CSV table of C-alpha atoms (C1' of nucleotides) in Angstrom, one decimal:
chain,number,residue,atom,x,y,z
A,957,MET,CA,55.1,64.9,89.5
A,958,SER,CA,57.8,65.4,92.0
A,959,ILE,CA,58.3,68.4,94.3
A,960,ILE,CA,61.4,69.1,92.4
A,961,TYR,CA,59.4,69.4,89.3
A,962,CYS,CA,57.1,71.9,90.8
A,963,VAL,CA,59.9,74.1,92.2
A,964,SER,CA,61.6,73.9,88.8
A,965,GLU,CA,58.4,75.1,87.2
A,966,LEU,CA,58.4,78.1,89.5
A,967,LYS,CA,62.0,79.0,88.9
A,968,ARG,CA,62.0,78.5,85.2
A,969,PRO,CA,59.4,80.7,83.5
A,970,ARG,CA,58.7,79.7,79.9
A,971,ARG,CA,61.5,81.2,77.8
A,972,THR,CA,63.7,80.3,75.0
A,973,GLN,CA,67.1,78.9,76.0
A,974,SER,CA,69.0,81.8,74.6
A,975,GLU,CA,66.9,84.2,76.6
A,976,ARG,CA,67.5,82.2,79.7
A,977,THR,CA,71.2,82.1,79.1
A,978,ARG,CA,71.5,85.8,78.4
A,979,ALA,CA,69.4,86.6,81.5
A,980,SER,CA,71.5,84.3,83.7
A,981,ARG,CA,74.8,85.7,82.5
A,982,GLU,CA,73.5,89.2,83.0
A,983,LYS,CA,72.5,88.5,86.6
A,984,ILE,CA,75.7,86.8,87.4
A,985,LEU,CA,77.8,89.6,86.0
A,986,GLN,CA,75.8,92.1,87.9
A,987,ALA,CA,76.1,90.2,91.2
A,988,ALA,CA,79.8,89.6,90.6
A,989,LEU,CA,80.4,93.3,90.0
A,990,GLU,CA,78.7,94.0,93.4
A,991,PHE,CA,80.7,91.5,95.4
A,992,PHE,CA,84.1,92.1,93.7
A,993,SER,CA,83.5,95.8,94.4
A,994,ARG,CA,82.8,95.2,98.0
A,995,ASP,CA,85.2,92.5,98.9
A,996,GLY,CA,87.9,92.5,96.2
A,997,PHE,CA,88.7,89.6,94.0
A,998,ARG,CA,90.1,87.2,96.6
A,999,GLY,CA,87.6,88.3,99.2
A,1000,ALA,CA,84.5,87.7,97.1
A,1001,LYS,CA,83.0,84.2,97.2
A,1002,LEU,CA,81.6,82.4,94.2
A,1003,SER,CA,78.8,80.9,96.3
A,1004,GLU,CA,77.6,84.4,97.4
A,1005,ILE,CA,77.7,85.7,93.8
A,1006,ALA,CA,75.8,82.6,92.6
A,1007,GLN,CA,73.2,83.0,95.3
A,1008,ALA,CA,72.7,86.7,94.6
A,1009,ALA,CA,72.1,85.7,90.9
A,1010,GLY,CA,69.6,83.1,91.9
A,1011,LEU,CA,71.8,80.1,91.1
A,1012,THR,CA,73.9,77.5,92.8
A,1013,GLU,CA,77.7,77.7,92.6
A,1014,PRO,CA,78.0,75.0,90.0
A,1015,GLY,CA,75.2,76.7,88.1
A,1016,LEU,CA,77.3,79.8,87.9
A,1017,LEU,CA,80.3,77.8,86.9
A,1018,HIS,CA,78.3,76.4,84.0
A,1019,HIS,CA,78.4,79.9,82.5
A,1020,PHE,CA,81.9,81.0,83.5
A,1021,PRO,CA,84.4,78.2,83.8
A,1022,SER,CA,86.3,79.7,86.7
A,1023,LYS,CA,86.5,82.6,89.1
A,1024,ASN,CA,89.3,84.2,87.1
A,1025,HIS,CA,87.3,84.0,83.9
A,1026,LEU,CA,84.4,85.7,85.7
A,1027,LEU,CA,86.6,88.5,86.9
A,1028,MET,CA,87.9,89.1,83.4
A,1029,GLN,CA,84.4,89.2,82.0
A,1030,VAL,CA,83.3,91.7,84.6
A,1031,LEU,CA,86.3,93.9,84.0
A,1032,ASP,CA,85.9,93.8,80.2
A,1033,GLU,CA,82.2,94.7,80.4
A,1034,ARG,CA,82.7,97.5,82.9
A,1035,ASP,CA,85.7,98.8,81.1
A,1036,ARG,CA,83.8,99.0,77.9
A,1037,VAL,CA,81.2,101.3,79.5
A,1038,ASN,CA,83.9,103.4,81.2
A,1039,GLN,CA,86.0,103.5,78.1
A,1040,LYS,CA,83.1,104.7,76.1
A,1041,ARG,CA,82.4,107.5,78.5
A,1042,ILE,CA,86.0,108.6,78.6
A,1043,ASN,CA,86.4,108.4,74.8
A,1044,ASP,CA,83.3,110.5,74.4
A,1045,ILE,CA,84.8,113.0,76.6
A,1046,LEU,CA,88.2,113.1,74.9
A,1047,SER,CA,86.9,113.0,71.4
A,1048,GLN,CA,84.6,116.0,71.6
A,1049,GLU,CA,86.2,118.3,69.1
A,1050,GLY,CA,86.9,121.7,70.4
A,1051,SER,CA,85.4,121.0,73.7
A,1052,HIS,CA,86.8,121.6,77.1
A,1053,VAL,CA,88.7,118.5,78.2
A,1054,LEU,CA,89.3,119.7,81.7
A,1055,ASP,CA,85.6,120.4,82.3
A,1056,SER,CA,84.7,117.0,80.9
A,1057,LEU,CA,87.2,115.3,83.2
A,1058,HIS,CA,85.7,117.3,86.1
A,1059,ALA,CA,82.3,116.1,85.1
A,1060,LEU,CA,83.6,112.5,85.1
A,1061,VAL,CA,85.0,112.9,88.6
A,1062,LYS,CA,81.7,114.4,89.8
A,1063,HIS,CA,79.9,111.4,88.3
A,1064,ASN,CA,82.3,109.0,90.0
A,1065,ALA,CA,81.5,110.6,93.3
A,1066,THR,CA,78.0,109.2,92.9
A,1067,VAL,CA,79.0,105.6,92.3
A,1068,PRO,CA,81.3,104.6,95.2
A,1069,GLY,CA,80.7,100.9,94.4
A,1070,LEU,CA,82.2,101.1,91.0
A,1071,VAL,CA,85.0,103.4,92.1
A,1072,GLN,CA,85.9,100.9,94.8
A,1073,LEU,CA,85.8,98.0,92.3
A,1074,PHE,CA,88.6,99.6,90.3
A,1075,THR,CA,90.5,101.0,93.2
A,1076,VAL,CA,90.6,97.7,95.0
A,1077,LEU,CA,91.3,95.6,92.0
A,1078,VAL,CA,94.0,97.8,90.6
A,1079,ALA,CA,95.9,97.6,93.9
A,1080,GLU,CA,95.3,93.9,94.2
A,1081,SER,CA,96.5,93.4,90.7
A,1082,LEU,CA,99.9,94.8,91.7
A,1083,VAL,CA,100.8,91.4,93.2
A,1084,PRO,CA,102.7,89.2,90.8
A,1085,GLU,CA,100.7,86.8,88.7
A,1086,HIS,CA,97.4,88.4,89.5
A,1087,PRO,CA,94.9,87.5,86.7
A,1088,ALA,CA,94.0,91.2,86.2
A,1089,ARG,CA,97.5,92.7,86.2
A,1090,GLU,CA,98.0,92.7,82.4
A,1091,PHE,CA,94.5,94.0,82.0
A,1092,PHE,CA,95.3,97.1,84.1
A,1093,VAL,CA,98.7,97.7,82.5
A,1094,GLN,CA,97.0,97.7,79.1
A,1095,ARG,CA,94.2,99.9,80.4
A,1096,TYR,CA,96.5,102.6,81.7
A,1097,GLN,CA,98.6,102.5,78.7
A,1098,ARG,CA,95.7,102.9,76.3
A,1099,THR,CA,93.7,105.4,78.2
A,1100,ARG,CA,96.7,107.5,79.1
A,1101,SER,CA,97.8,107.8,75.5
A,1102,ASN,CA,94.4,109.0,74.5
A,1103,LEU,CA,94.4,111.5,77.3
A,1104,VAL,CA,97.8,112.8,76.3
A,1105,GLU,CA,96.6,113.4,72.8
A,1106,ALA,CA,93.6,115.3,74.0
A,1107,ILE,CA,95.8,117.3,76.3
A,1108,ALA,CA,98.1,118.3,73.4
A,1109,LYS,CA,95.1,119.5,71.5
A,1110,ALA,CA,93.8,121.4,74.4
A,1111,GLN,CA,97.1,123.1,74.8
A,1112,LYS,CA,97.1,124.2,71.2
A,1113,ALA,CA,93.5,125.4,71.7
A,1114,GLY,CA,94.6,127.5,74.6
A,1115,GLU,CA,92.7,125.6,77.3
A,1116,ILE,CA,95.7,124.2,79.1
A,1117,ARG,CA,99.0,125.9,80.0
A,1118,GLN,CA,101.6,125.2,77.4
A,1119,ASP,CA,104.6,125.1,79.7
A,1120,ILE,CA,103.7,121.6,80.9
A,1121,SER,CA,104.6,118.3,79.2
A,1122,ALA,CA,101.4,116.7,77.9
A,1123,GLU,CA,102.8,113.2,78.7
A,1124,VAL,CA,103.6,114.0,82.3
A,1125,LEU,CA,100.3,115.9,82.7
A,1126,GLY,CA,98.5,112.7,81.6
A,1127,VAL,CA,100.2,110.7,84.2
A,1128,LEU,CA,99.5,113.4,86.8
A,1129,LEU,CA,95.8,113.6,86.0
A,1130,PHE,CA,95.3,109.9,86.5
A,1131,ALA,CA,97.4,110.0,89.6
A,1132,VAL,CA,95.2,112.7,91.1
A,1133,MET,CA,92.0,110.9,90.2
A,1134,ASP,CA,93.2,107.6,91.6
A,1135,GLY,CA,94.8,109.1,94.7
A,1136,LEU,CA,91.7,111.1,95.6
A,1137,GLN,CA,89.5,108.1,95.3
A,1138,VAL,CA,91.5,106.3,98.0
A,1139,GLN,CA,91.2,109.1,100.5
A,1140,TRP,CA,87.5,109.6,99.6
A,1141,LEU,CA,86.7,105.9,100.0
A,1142,LEU,CA,88.3,105.8,103.4
A,1143,GLN,CA,86.5,108.9,104.6
A,1144,PRO,CA,83.7,109.8,102.3
A,1145,GLU,CA,82.3,112.5,104.5
A,1146,GLN,CA,85.6,114.3,105.0
A,1147,ILE,CA,87.0,114.4,101.5
A,1148,ASP,CA,85.3,116.5,98.8
A,1149,MET,CA,86.7,114.7,95.8
A,1150,PRO,CA,85.3,116.9,93.0
A,1151,ALA,CA,86.3,120.1,94.8
A,1152,ALA,CA,89.9,118.9,95.3
A,1153,PHE,CA,90.1,117.8,91.7
A,1154,GLY,CA,88.7,121.1,90.6
A,1155,LEU,CA,91.5,122.9,92.4
A,1156,PHE,CA,94.1,120.8,90.6
A,1157,LEU,CA,92.4,121.6,87.3
A,1158,GLU,CA,92.7,125.3,88.0
A,1159,LEU,CA,96.5,124.9,88.4
A,1160,VAL,CA,96.9,123.6,84.9
A,1161,ARG,CA,94.3,125.7,83.1
A,1162,ALA,CA,95.7,128.4,80.9
A,1163,LYS,CA,95.1,131.9,82.3
B,798,MET,CA,122.7,62.2,123.3
B,799,SER,CA,120.1,62.1,120.7
B,800,ILE,CA,120.2,63.4,117.2
B,801,ILE,CA,117.6,65.8,118.1
B,802,TYR,CA,119.8,67.2,120.8
B,803,CYS,CA,122.6,67.8,118.3
B,804,VAL,CA,120.4,69.5,115.9
B,805,SER,CA,119.0,71.5,118.6
B,806,GLU,CA,122.5,72.5,119.6
B,807,LEU,CA,123.2,73.7,116.0
B,808,LYS,CA,120.0,75.7,115.7
B,809,ARG,CA,120.3,77.3,119.1
B,810,PRO,CA,123.5,79.1,119.6
B,811,ARG,CA,124.1,79.9,123.3
B,812,ARG,CA,122.1,83.0,124.0
B,813,THR,CA,119.9,84.4,126.7
B,814,GLN,CA,116.2,83.9,126.2
B,815,SER,CA,115.5,87.5,125.8
B,816,GLU,CA,118.1,87.8,123.0
B,817,ARG,CA,116.6,84.8,121.2
B,818,THR,CA,113.1,86.2,121.5
B,819,ARG,CA,114.1,89.6,120.2
B,820,ALA,CA,116.0,88.0,117.3
B,821,SER,CA,113.1,85.8,116.4
B,822,ARG,CA,110.5,88.6,116.4
B,823,GLU,CA,112.9,90.7,114.4
B,824,LYS,CA,113.3,88.0,111.7
B,825,ILE,CA,109.6,87.3,111.6
B,826,LEU,CA,108.7,91.0,111.2
B,827,GLN,CA,111.2,91.4,108.4
B,828,ALA,CA,109.9,88.3,106.6
B,829,ALA,CA,106.3,89.4,107.1
B,830,LEU,CA,107.1,92.8,105.7
B,831,GLU,CA,108.5,91.1,102.6
B,832,PHE,CA,105.6,88.7,102.0
B,833,PHE,CA,102.8,91.2,102.9
B,834,SER,CA,104.5,93.6,100.4
B,835,ARG,CA,104.7,91.1,97.6
B,836,ASP,CA,101.4,89.3,98.1
B,837,GLY,CA,99.1,91.6,100.1
B,838,PHE,CA,97.6,90.6,103.5
B,839,ARG,CA,95.2,87.9,102.3
B,840,GLY,CA,97.7,86.5,99.7
B,841,ALA,CA,100.6,86.1,102.1
B,842,LYS,CA,100.9,82.8,103.9
B,843,LEU,CA,101.9,82.4,107.5
B,844,SER,CA,103.8,79.2,106.6
B,845,GLU,CA,106.0,81.0,104.1
B,846,ILE,CA,106.7,83.9,106.4
B,847,ALA,CA,107.6,81.4,109.2
B,848,GLN,CA,109.9,79.5,106.9
B,849,ALA,CA,111.6,82.6,105.7
B,850,ALA,CA,112.2,83.5,109.4
B,851,GLY,CA,113.7,80.1,110.1
B,852,LEU,CA,110.7,78.8,112.1
B,853,THR,CA,107.7,76.6,111.7
B,854,GLU,CA,104.2,78.1,111.5
B,855,PRO,CA,103.3,77.4,115.1
B,856,GLY,CA,106.7,78.7,116.1
B,857,LEU,CA,105.7,82.0,114.5
B,858,LEU,CA,102.3,81.9,116.2
B,859,HIS,CA,104.1,81.6,119.5
B,860,HIS,CA,105.4,85.2,119.1
B,861,PHE,CA,102.3,86.7,117.3
B,862,PRO,CA,99.0,85.2,118.3
B,863,SER,CA,97.4,85.6,114.9
B,864,LYS,CA,97.9,86.8,111.3
B,865,ASN,CA,96.0,89.9,112.1
B,866,HIS,CA,98.2,90.7,115.1
B,867,LEU,CA,101.3,90.2,112.9
B,868,LEU,CA,100.0,92.6,110.3
B,869,MET,CA,99.3,95.3,112.8
B,870,GLN,CA,102.8,94.9,114.3
B,871,VAL,CA,104.3,95.2,110.9
B,872,LEU,CA,102.3,98.3,110.1
B,873,ASP,CA,103.0,99.9,113.5
B,874,GLU,CA,106.8,99.3,113.1
B,875,ARG,CA,107.0,100.5,109.5
B,876,ASP,CA,104.8,103.4,110.2
B,877,ARG,CA,107.0,104.5,113.0
B,878,VAL,CA,109.9,104.7,110.7
B,879,ASN,CA,108.0,106.5,108.0
B,880,GLN,CA,106.3,108.8,110.4
B,881,LYS,CA,109.6,109.8,111.8
B,882,ARG,CA,110.9,110.6,108.3
B,883,ILE,CA,107.9,112.7,107.5
B,884,ASN,CA,107.8,114.5,110.7
B,885,ASP,CA,111.5,115.4,110.4
B,886,ILE,CA,110.7,116.8,107.0
B,887,LEU,CA,107.7,118.8,108.1
B,888,SER,CA,109.1,120.1,111.3
B,889,GLN,CA,112.3,121.6,109.9
B,890,GLU,CA,111.8,125.3,110.7
B,891,GLY,CA,112.1,127.7,107.8
B,892,SER,CA,113.0,124.8,105.4
B,893,HIS,CA,111.5,124.1,102.1
B,894,VAL,CA,108.6,121.7,102.5
B,895,LEU,CA,108.1,121.1,98.8
B,896,ASP,CA,111.8,120.2,98.3
B,897,SER,CA,111.6,117.9,101.3
B,898,LEU,CA,108.6,116.1,99.9
B,899,HIS,CA,110.3,115.8,96.6
B,900,ALA,CA,113.2,114.2,98.4
B,901,LEU,CA,110.8,111.8,100.0
B,902,VAL,CA,109.3,110.7,96.7
B,903,LYS,CA,112.8,110.3,95.3
B,904,HIS,CA,113.6,108.1,98.2
B,905,ASN,CA,110.4,106.1,97.8
B,906,ALA,CA,111.4,105.4,94.2
B,907,THR,CA,114.3,103.4,95.5
B,908,VAL,CA,112.3,101.1,97.8
B,909,PRO,CA,109.5,99.6,95.6
B,910,GLY,CA,108.8,96.8,98.1
B,911,LEU,CA,107.9,99.2,100.9
B,912,VAL,CA,105.8,101.4,98.5
B,913,GLN,CA,104.0,98.3,97.4
B,914,LEU,CA,103.3,97.3,101.0
B,915,PHE,CA,101.4,100.4,101.7
B,916,THR,CA,99.8,100.7,98.2
B,917,VAL,CA,98.5,97.2,98.3
B,918,LEU,CA,97.4,97.2,101.9
B,919,VAL,CA,95.7,100.6,101.8
B,920,ALA,CA,93.5,99.4,98.9
B,921,GLU,CA,92.9,96.1,100.5
B,922,SER,CA,91.8,97.8,103.7
B,923,LEU,CA,89.1,99.6,101.8
B,924,VAL,CA,86.9,96.4,102.0
B,925,PRO,CA,84.7,96.5,105.1
B,926,GLU,CA,86.0,94.9,108.3
B,927,HIS,CA,89.5,94.7,107.1
B,928,PRO,CA,91.8,94.6,110.1
B,929,ALA,CA,93.9,97.5,108.9
B,930,ARG,CA,91.2,99.9,107.8
B,931,GLU,CA,91.1,101.9,111.0
B,932,PHE,CA,94.9,102.1,111.0
B,933,PHE,CA,94.9,103.7,107.6
B,934,VAL,CA,92.1,106.1,108.4
B,935,GLN,CA,94.0,107.3,111.4
B,936,ARG,CA,97.2,107.5,109.5
B,937,TYR,CA,95.8,109.7,106.7
B,938,GLN,CA,94.0,111.8,109.3
B,939,ARG,CA,97.1,112.5,111.3
B,940,THR,CA,99.7,112.8,108.6
B,941,ARG,CA,97.4,115.1,106.5
B,942,SER,CA,96.8,117.4,109.4
B,943,ASN,CA,100.5,117.8,110.0
B,944,LEU,CA,101.1,118.4,106.3
B,945,VAL,CA,98.4,121.1,106.2
B,946,GLU,CA,100.0,122.9,109.1
B,947,ALA,CA,103.4,122.8,107.3
B,948,ILE,CA,101.8,124.0,104.1
B,949,ALA,CA,100.2,127.0,105.9
B,950,LYS,CA,103.5,127.9,107.3
B,951,ALA,CA,105.2,127.6,103.9
B,952,GLN,CA,102.5,129.8,102.4
B,953,LYS,CA,103.3,132.5,104.9
B,954,ALA,CA,106.9,132.1,104.2
B,955,GLY,CA,106.3,132.7,100.5
B,956,GLU,CA,107.3,129.2,99.3
B,957,ILE,CA,103.8,128.1,98.3
B,958,ARG,CA,101.2,130.0,96.3
B,959,GLN,CA,98.8,131.7,98.7
B,960,ASP,CA,95.7,131.4,96.5
B,961,ILE,CA,95.3,127.7,97.3
B,962,SER,CA,93.5,126.2,100.3
B,963,ALA,CA,96.1,124.5,102.5
B,964,GLU,CA,93.6,121.8,103.5
B,965,VAL,CA,92.8,120.9,99.9
B,966,LEU,CA,96.4,121.1,98.9
B,967,GLY,CA,97.2,118.6,101.6
B,968,VAL,CA,94.7,116.2,100.2
B,969,LEU,CA,96.0,116.7,96.7
B,970,LEU,CA,99.6,116.2,97.6
B,971,PHE,CA,98.9,112.8,99.1
B,972,ALA,CA,96.6,111.9,96.2
B,973,VAL,CA,99.4,112.7,93.7
B,974,MET,CA,101.9,110.6,95.7
B,975,ASP,CA,99.6,107.6,96.0
B,976,GLY,CA,98.3,107.8,92.5
B,977,LEU,CA,101.8,108.0,91.0
B,978,GLN,CA,102.8,105.0,93.0
B,979,VAL,CA,100.2,102.8,91.4
B,980,GLN,CA,101.2,103.7,87.8
B,981,TRP,CA,104.8,103.4,88.7
B,982,LEU,CA,104.4,99.9,90.4
B,983,LEU,CA,102.5,98.7,87.3
B,984,GLN,CA,105.1,100.0,84.8
B,985,PRO,CA,108.3,101.0,86.7
B,986,GLU,CA,110.3,101.6,83.5
B,987,GLN,CA,107.7,103.8,81.9
B,988,ILE,CA,106.8,106.1,84.8
B,989,ASP,CA,109.3,108.6,86.1
B,990,MET,CA,107.7,109.1,89.5
B,991,PRO,CA,110.0,111.8,90.9
B,992,ALA,CA,109.9,113.8,87.7
B,993,ALA,CA,106.1,113.8,87.5
B,994,PHE,CA,105.9,114.8,91.2
B,995,GLY,CA,108.4,117.5,90.6
B,996,LEU,CA,106.2,118.9,87.8
B,997,PHE,CA,103.2,119.0,90.2
B,998,LEU,CA,105.3,120.8,92.8
B,999,GLU,CA,106.2,123.5,90.3
B,1000,LEU,CA,102.5,124.2,89.8
B,1001,VAL,CA,102.0,125.0,93.5
B,1002,ARG,CA,105.3,126.8,94.2
B,1003,ALA,CA,105.1,130.6,94.6
B,1004,LYS,CA,106.7,132.4,91.7
C,1261,DT,C1',127.3,77.4,143.9
C,1262,DA,C1',123.9,73.4,143.1
C,1263,DC,C1',119.9,71.8,141.9
C,1264,DA,C1',114.9,71.6,141.8
C,1265,DA,C1',111.0,74.1,140.0
C,1266,DC,C1',109.2,76.9,136.7
C,1267,DT,C1',108.9,79.5,132.4
C,1268,DT,C1',109.8,80.1,127.6
C,1269,DA,C1',110.7,78.9,122.7
C,1270,DC,C1',109.6,76.0,119.5
C,1271,DC,C1',108.4,71.5,117.3
C,1272,DT,C1',105.3,67.5,115.4
C,1273,DA,C1',101.0,66.3,114.5
C,1274,DG,C1',96.5,67.3,113.9
C,1275,DT,C1',91.9,69.9,113.5
C,1276,DC,C1',88.7,72.7,111.2
C,1277,DA,C1',86.5,75.6,107.9
C,1278,DA,C1',86.3,77.8,103.7
C,1279,DA,C1',86.1,77.9,99.0
C,1280,DG,C1',87.0,76.5,94.3
C,1281,DA,C1',86.1,73.0,91.3
C,1282,DT,C1',84.2,68.3,89.4
C,1283,DA,C1',80.9,64.2,88.5
C,1284,DG,C1',77.0,62.8,87.1
C,1285,DG,C1',72.1,63.3,86.8
C,1286,DT,C1',67.4,65.5,85.4
C,1287,DA,C1',64.3,68.2,82.9
C,1288,DA,C1',63.4,71.7,79.6
C,1289,DA,C1',64.3,73.4,75.0
C,1290,DA,C1',65.9,72.8,70.2
D,557,DT,C1',67.1,62.6,69.8
D,558,DT,C1',70.4,65.8,71.1
D,559,DT,C1',71.8,69.8,73.5
D,560,DT,C1',71.6,73.0,77.2
D,561,DA,C1',70.9,74.8,81.9
D,562,DC,C1',71.2,73.7,86.1
D,563,DC,C1',71.0,70.8,90.4
D,564,DT,C1',72.8,67.6,94.4
D,565,DA,C1',76.6,65.5,96.2
D,566,DT,C1',81.3,65.2,96.6
D,567,DC,C1',86.3,66.0,96.3
D,568,DT,C1',90.4,68.6,97.1
D,569,DT,C1',93.3,72.0,98.5
D,570,DT,C1',94.6,75.4,101.4
D,571,DG,C1',95.7,77.8,105.2
D,572,DA,C1',94.8,79.5,109.9
D,573,DC,C1',95.1,77.9,114.2
D,574,DT,C1',95.3,74.3,118.5
D,575,DA,C1',97.2,70.4,121.5
D,576,DG,C1',100.5,68.6,123.7
D,577,DG,C1',105.3,67.6,124.2
D,578,DT,C1',110.5,68.6,124.7
D,579,DA,C1',114.6,70.9,125.7
D,580,DA,C1',116.8,75.1,126.8
D,581,DG,C1',117.1,79.0,129.9
D,582,DT,C1',115.8,81.3,134.3
D,583,DT,C1',115.0,81.7,139.1
D,584,DG,C1',114.4,80.8,143.9
D,585,DT,C1',116.3,78.5,147.8
D,586,DA,C1',119.8,75.6,150.5
DNA sequence: TACAACTTACCTAGTCAAAGATAGGTAAAA
DNA sequence: TTTTACCTATCTTTGACTAGGTAAGTTGTA
């Protein structure tokens, strides 16, 4: 029995293959999220991600055929979670959209890593032929149109001033959220993101 | 007389050395601006920049000792121009700050390359140990405090609502500008940046 | 003003390290 | 017996940067 065999025994607890596969992919995605957040797409290294997931680089590439594929998987997964949160917020009938958005921003202020992931990747994706560019275009498109719908409802319900275009307000709301994140990530201790966002909300709230 | 000599003659019109140096640095900075804008700092290649400036890569490195140095020079130069524009806007006594900012945004909408330079680089600089991070921290700090001052004045002058904190409004104004740029760069034809900004301005204008 | 000595601008050729990806094998699981 | 997960070893590309040379421009001195 070789040394390699022994090591192997240590590293591979008895499991079914599908369990192993799922567990590995899980760990890889988690590690990728972390490094993409910290270093951006170009800056992150497959070898580091693989190591953090307890694999070698080719081991990682067995599950995700390329760095680009890995990025897209991470984004899809993360976006599903975010999207769910946002849709829950927007679809609550008769609820207070503005308050819910405020809650979202407060929540974001507790997860700088995730916020940085999207802030860095969105900006990186502005360069031509970036693998994630189309992803973000779609994402803004879709989310914004949901938001605009919710705004229109809230205007009818008397929550939001009616003298503002819902379309433009949708654009503005995302702009404020994105823009605040940049300043907050640069100087977390100096920028009170939820407070600033709250002030903006007061400006659009119906009196 | 060698071929090399002739070529040399062609490529080097009779000039003083200081003229040549200045002209070369000028062309390099211009090309660097272009490629940093398009591809970001990491994405841009020294060889491409050099070629666009009519030099080889080591030729470029004769004038700027490293890629980092080149970036900082580009930022310093560009920032000087921008800063001047902003300070002119903010320092006009008794003028309309909001209208001036609106004019600035309208102007930005005509120079997507420059806007992209700062948008991409700011986000890229969020990753730890990025050479430009400190630059942007300083820049926000400085510009924001100038803006806050101008806002306070405008509030006294009755241009801006007085029930808003000048500090927070300063943060918000930059956030809106930055955030709008992202959506606009992703979908230029769908986002009317000056219009959206104008709507925001109406919200803070004194009635 | 002439010319030697120095300095500067820039080139060709090459180094070096990083990082993504592939080839082919081994052992566990199906 | 086949498939899957994953490894070691290797390849390849890329891109920042260096070494060392050449010719043009500059400067000091006769």
